[in-house]
């Protein structure tokens, strides 16, 4: 079922009937100076998230207007290149894609457990972000500044098929479903920052459907609605 392995990323358009991993790598997406700026924003405006010592920051959390504009300009330019590469590599138009969320994350020492960005691992049902169709993880720290923190792709049986410390400016871009289960190994020393993107279809009807699914998921789990990362 897998179209790609440790050294060979996917070469075909994923289908709904038979999900196949589609993923590729990009390089030189962001500079050291830009990463240093975003790290400063994380320290100034970062939000504690649901793992110990994990913080994230989005442009919306940066209250200084000039700094927010800088953040938005950096991330918008990167998004354009990612979307262009998706179009080229899938040989399909990408005008329907928009950025659902972009965050700079200070990785928790525990790393990130295996998951899929738009599905629940055990059941394959949509999770609270079922509208996400593409994801990207971009290194924003030199690997010499931390130990551990390997970005990993896994099979459904949780066999690791890719494991790499992403260099500053290097990215993995991948479809967001069960075909691309991924994780981050624990960070055992130093600090790891990662710039994360999630892309969704811009179609209003699909967005409305996704919002209904999110509301239903929150209700089933007895959770209050959250204005994400404001």
Tab-separated table of C-alpha atoms in Angstrom:
chain	number	residue	atom	x	y	z
A	1	UNK	CA	0.000	0.000	0.000
A	2	UNK	CA	2.930	2.329	0.428
A	3	UNK	CA	4.290	4.322	-2.438
A	4	UNK	CA	7.290	5.690	-0.625
A	5	UNK	CA	9.982	4.485	1.732
A	6	UNK	CA	12.808	5.941	3.764
A	7	UNK	CA	14.685	7.281	0.755
A	8	UNK	CA	11.904	7.666	-1.820
A	9	UNK	CA	8.985	10.015	-1.377
A	10	UNK	CA	5.682	9.634	-3.207
A	11	UNK	CA	5.377	10.195	-6.940
A	12	UNK	CA	1.612	10.043	-7.554
A	13	UNK	CA	-1.580	11.837	-6.725
A	14	UNK	CA	-3.273	10.370	-3.614
A	15	UNK	CA	-6.766	8.966	-4.043
A	16	UNK	CA	-9.658	8.680	-1.618
A	17	UNK	CA	-10.336	4.999	-2.330
A	18	UNK	CA	-6.791	3.788	-1.678
A	19	UNK	CA	-4.806	6.315	0.341
A	20	UNK	CA	-1.142	6.229	-0.601
A	21	UNK	CA	1.560	8.262	1.100
A	22	UNK	CA	2.366	11.357	-0.889
A	23	UNK	CA	5.217	13.320	0.612
A	24	UNK	CA	8.279	15.226	-0.513
A	25	UNK	CA	11.086	17.348	0.858
A	26	UNK	CA	11.985	20.986	0.195
A	27	UNK	CA	15.004	23.014	1.234
A	28	UNK	CA	15.965	26.647	1.850
A	29	UNK	CA	12.424	27.732	2.733
A	30	UNK	CA	13.429	30.054	5.571
A	31	UNK	CA	16.632	31.803	6.655
A	32	UNK	CA	18.442	31.741	9.983
A	33	UNK	CA	17.580	35.415	10.568
A	34	UNK	CA	13.877	34.752	9.926
A	35	UNK	CA	13.892	31.774	12.284
A	36	UNK	CA	15.576	33.871	14.965
A	37	UNK	CA	12.800	36.472	14.635
A	38	UNK	CA	10.051	33.864	14.904
A	39	UNK	CA	11.736	32.283	17.918
A	40	UNK	CA	11.754	35.707	19.602
A	41	UNK	CA	8.035	36.037	18.851
A	42	UNK	CA	7.445	32.609	20.386
A	43	UNK	CA	9.227	33.638	23.576
A	44	UNK	CA	7.331	36.949	23.746
A	45	UNK	CA	3.845	35.865	22.681
A	46	UNK	CA	3.849	32.059	22.776
A	47	UNK	CA	0.889	30.092	24.124
A	48	UNK	CA	1.438	27.088	26.401
A	49	UNK	CA	-0.090	24.125	24.647
A	50	UNK	CA	-1.196	20.662	25.745
A	51	UNK	CA	2.233	19.076	26.379
A	52	UNK	CA	4.624	20.206	29.131
A	53	UNK	CA	7.056	22.941	28.009
A	54	UNK	CA	5.517	23.167	24.539
A	55	UNK	CA	4.692	26.668	23.299
A	56	UNK	CA	3.367	27.902	19.987
A	57	UNK	CA	2.817	31.246	18.338
A	58	UNK	CA	0.726	32.299	15.345
A	59	UNK	CA	0.689	35.676	13.611
A	60	UNK	CA	-2.609	36.446	15.387
A	61	UNK	CA	-0.949	36.160	18.796
A	62	UNK	CA	1.677	38.786	17.946
A	63	UNK	CA	0.069	41.961	19.257
A	64	UNK	CA	2.652	44.349	17.860
A	65	UNK	CA	1.330	45.293	14.407
A	66	UNK	CA	4.747	45.649	12.756
A	67	UNK	CA	5.977	42.317	14.116
A	68	UNK	CA	2.732	40.622	13.097
A	69	UNK	CA	3.144	41.934	9.554
A	70	UNK	CA	6.724	40.629	9.431
A	71	UNK	CA	5.509	37.216	10.634
A	72	UNK	CA	2.721	37.177	8.041
A	73	UNK	CA	5.063	38.173	5.210
A	74	UNK	CA	7.532	35.415	6.076
A	75	UNK	CA	4.890	32.718	6.309
A	76	UNK	CA	2.934	33.866	3.249
A	77	UNK	CA	6.016	33.676	1.007
A	78	UNK	CA	6.776	30.175	2.288
A	79	UNK	CA	3.164	29.066	1.765
A	80	UNK	CA	3.261	30.225	-1.851
A	81	UNK	CA	6.325	28.116	-2.561
A	82	UNK	CA	4.854	25.045	-0.846
A	83	UNK	CA	1.582	25.328	-2.785
A	84	UNK	CA	3.489	25.824	-6.037
A	85	UNK	CA	5.522	22.684	-5.356
A	86	UNK	CA	2.376	20.694	-4.541
A	87	UNK	CA	0.906	21.766	-7.888
A	88	UNK	CA	4.063	20.806	-9.779
A	89	UNK	CA	4.564	17.453	-8.080
A	90	UNK	CA	0.923	16.354	-8.267
A	91	UNK	CA	0.401	17.850	-11.736
A	92	UNK	CA	-2.840	19.394	-10.561
A	93	UNK	CA	-4.150	22.902	-9.822
A	94	UNK	CA	-3.889	24.179	-6.246
A	95	UNK	CA	-6.050	27.304	-6.436
A	96	UNK	CA	-8.490	25.561	-4.057
A	97	UNK	CA	-5.904	25.411	-1.256
A	98	UNK	CA	-5.558	27.942	1.541
A	99	UNK	CA	-3.572	28.032	4.779
A	100	UNK	CA	-5.759	26.687	7.574
A	101	UNK	CA	-3.158	27.394	10.263
A	102	UNK	CA	0.536	28.209	10.574
A	103	UNK	CA	2.404	28.105	13.883
A	104	UNK	CA	5.945	28.227	15.153
A	105	UNK	CA	6.216	25.520	17.806
A	106	UNK	CA	8.783	25.093	20.537
A	107	UNK	CA	8.760	21.287	20.641
A	108	UNK	CA	7.913	19.647	23.945
A	109	UNK	CA	10.737	17.546	25.452
A	110	UNK	CA	8.416	14.526	25.138
A	111	UNK	CA	8.150	15.115	21.392
A	112	UNK	CA	4.910	14.330	19.568
A	113	UNK	CA	3.067	11.006	19.602
A	114	UNK	CA	2.129	9.228	16.383
A	115	UNK	CA	-0.904	10.822	14.756
A	116	UNK	CA	-2.544	11.867	11.503
A	117	UNK	CA	-3.553	15.482	10.983
A	118	UNK	CA	-7.089	14.874	9.700
A	119	UNK	CA	-8.033	11.415	10.981
A	120	UNK	CA	-8.256	9.370	14.173
A	121	UNK	CA	-5.676	6.587	14.078
A	122	UNK	CA	-7.746	3.782	15.565
A	123	UNK	CA	-10.981	4.299	13.650
A	124	UNK	CA	-10.019	6.286	10.560
A	125	UNK	CA	-12.837	8.709	11.350
A	126	UNK	CA	-12.318	12.461	10.882
A	127	UNK	CA	-10.881	14.181	13.942
A	128	UNK	CA	-11.522	17.804	14.933
A	129	UNK	CA	-9.562	19.063	11.890
A	130	UNK	CA	-11.022	16.874	9.104
A	131	UNK	CA	-10.730	19.668	6.538
A	132	UNK	CA	-6.924	19.568	6.428
A	133	UNK	CA	-5.580	18.043	3.228
A	134	UNK	CA	-1.859	18.957	3.190
A	135	UNK	CA	0.648	19.489	5.998
A	136	UNK	CA	4.219	20.754	6.185
A	137	UNK	CA	6.883	20.736	8.879
A	138	UNK	CA	9.882	23.046	8.448
A	139	UNK	CA	13.038	23.028	10.554
A	140	UNK	CA	13.644	26.345	12.315
A	141	UNK	CA	16.616	25.308	14.469
A	142	UNK	CA	20.029	24.003	13.471
A	143	UNK	CA	20.260	20.287	14.402
A	144	UNK	CA	23.527	21.064	16.195
A	145	UNK	CA	21.461	23.032	18.759
A	146	UNK	CA	19.451	20.032	19.987
A	147	UNK	CA	19.511	16.265	20.360
A	148	UNK	CA	16.640	13.950	19.510
A	149	UNK	CA	13.600	15.600	17.920
A	150	UNK	CA	13.556	13.352	14.846
A	151	UNK	CA	10.608	13.847	12.520
A	152	UNK	CA	9.293	10.378	11.663
A	153	UNK	CA	6.835	8.765	9.256
A	154	UNK	CA	5.323	5.445	10.317
A	155	UNK	CA	3.312	2.662	8.702
A	156	UNK	CA	-0.141	1.758	10.112
A	157	UNK	CA	1.731	-0.880	12.154
A	158	UNK	CA	3.922	1.925	13.528
A	159	UNK	CA	7.061	0.805	11.750
A	160	UNK	CA	9.324	3.834	11.241
A	161	UNK	CA	10.028	4.370	7.528
A	162	UNK	CA	11.567	7.845	7.734
A	163	UNK	CA	13.405	9.540	10.601
A	164	UNK	CA	15.349	12.776	10.243
A	165	UNK	CA	16.357	15.866	12.188
A	166	UNK	CA	15.124	18.540	9.814
A	167	UNK	CA	17.793	21.121	9.100
A	168	UNK	CA	16.978	24.802	9.380
A	169	UNK	CA	14.963	25.682	6.266
A	170	UNK	CA	14.312	22.061	5.257
A	171	UNK	CA	10.769	20.719	5.137
A	172	UNK	CA	8.663	17.646	4.671
A	173	UNK	CA	5.354	18.261	2.886
A	174	UNK	CA	2.701	15.550	2.975
A	175	UNK	CA	-0.974	14.732	2.661
A	176	UNK	CA	-2.792	14.971	5.987
A	177	UNK	CA	-4.628	11.639	6.261
A	178	UNK	CA	-3.921	8.175	7.651
A	179	UNK	CA	-1.524	7.528	4.786
A	180	UNK	CA	0.948	9.819	6.559
A	181	UNK	CA	1.067	8.855	10.227
A	182	UNK	CA	3.906	10.834	11.773
A	183	UNK	CA	5.565	11.576	15.090
A	184	UNK	CA	8.452	13.477	16.681
A	185	UNK	CA	10.890	11.644	18.934
A	186	UNK	CA	11.712	13.172	22.362
A	187	UNK	CA	14.045	16.167	22.463
A	188	UNK	CA	16.723	15.021	24.913
A	189	UNK	CA	18.858	18.171	24.900
A	190	UNK	CA	18.595	21.777	23.703
A	191	UNK	CA	15.638	23.492	22.029
A	192	UNK	CA	13.851	22.551	18.824
A	193	UNK	CA	11.641	24.998	16.919
A	194	UNK	CA	9.512	23.929	13.983
A	195	UNK	CA	7.351	25.962	11.613
A	196	UNK	CA	4.159	24.003	10.912
A	197	UNK	CA	1.586	24.523	8.150
A	198	UNK	CA	-1.789	22.940	7.537
A	199	UNK	CA	-3.617	23.549	4.265
A	200	UNK	CA	-7.343	23.109	3.633
A	201	UNK	CA	-9.640	23.373	0.658
A	202	UNK	CA	-10.866	26.933	0.305
A	203	UNK	CA	-14.342	25.857	-0.819
A	204	UNK	CA	-16.869	27.444	1.547
A	205	UNK	CA	-19.176	24.437	1.623
A	206	UNK	CA	-16.387	22.115	2.694
A	207	UNK	CA	-15.317	24.585	5.361
A	208	UNK	CA	-18.886	24.707	6.697
A	209	UNK	CA	-19.005	20.905	6.777
A	210	UNK	CA	-15.672	20.826	8.616
A	211	UNK	CA	-16.934	23.319	11.175
A	212	UNK	CA	-20.000	21.153	11.801
A	213	UNK	CA	-17.733	18.121	12.274
A	214	UNK	CA	-15.585	20.067	14.734
A	215	UNK	CA	-18.666	21.143	16.711
A	216	UNK	CA	-19.927	17.564	16.782
A	217	UNK	CA	-16.533	16.254	17.933
A	218	UNK	CA	-16.331	18.820	20.729
A	219	UNK	CA	-19.866	17.974	21.838
A	220	UNK	CA	-19.199	14.213	21.849
A	221	UNK	CA	-16.115	14.718	23.987
A	222	UNK	CA	-17.698	17.248	26.350
A	223	UNK	CA	-15.297	20.025	25.344
A	224	UNK	CA	-15.955	23.718	25.034
A	225	UNK	CA	-15.358	25.490	21.733
A	226	UNK	CA	-11.911	27.063	21.519
A	227	UNK	CA	-10.860	30.105	19.539
A	228	UNK	CA	-7.665	28.509	18.396
A	229	UNK	CA	-4.333	30.097	19.212
A	230	UNK	CA	-5.617	33.668	19.545
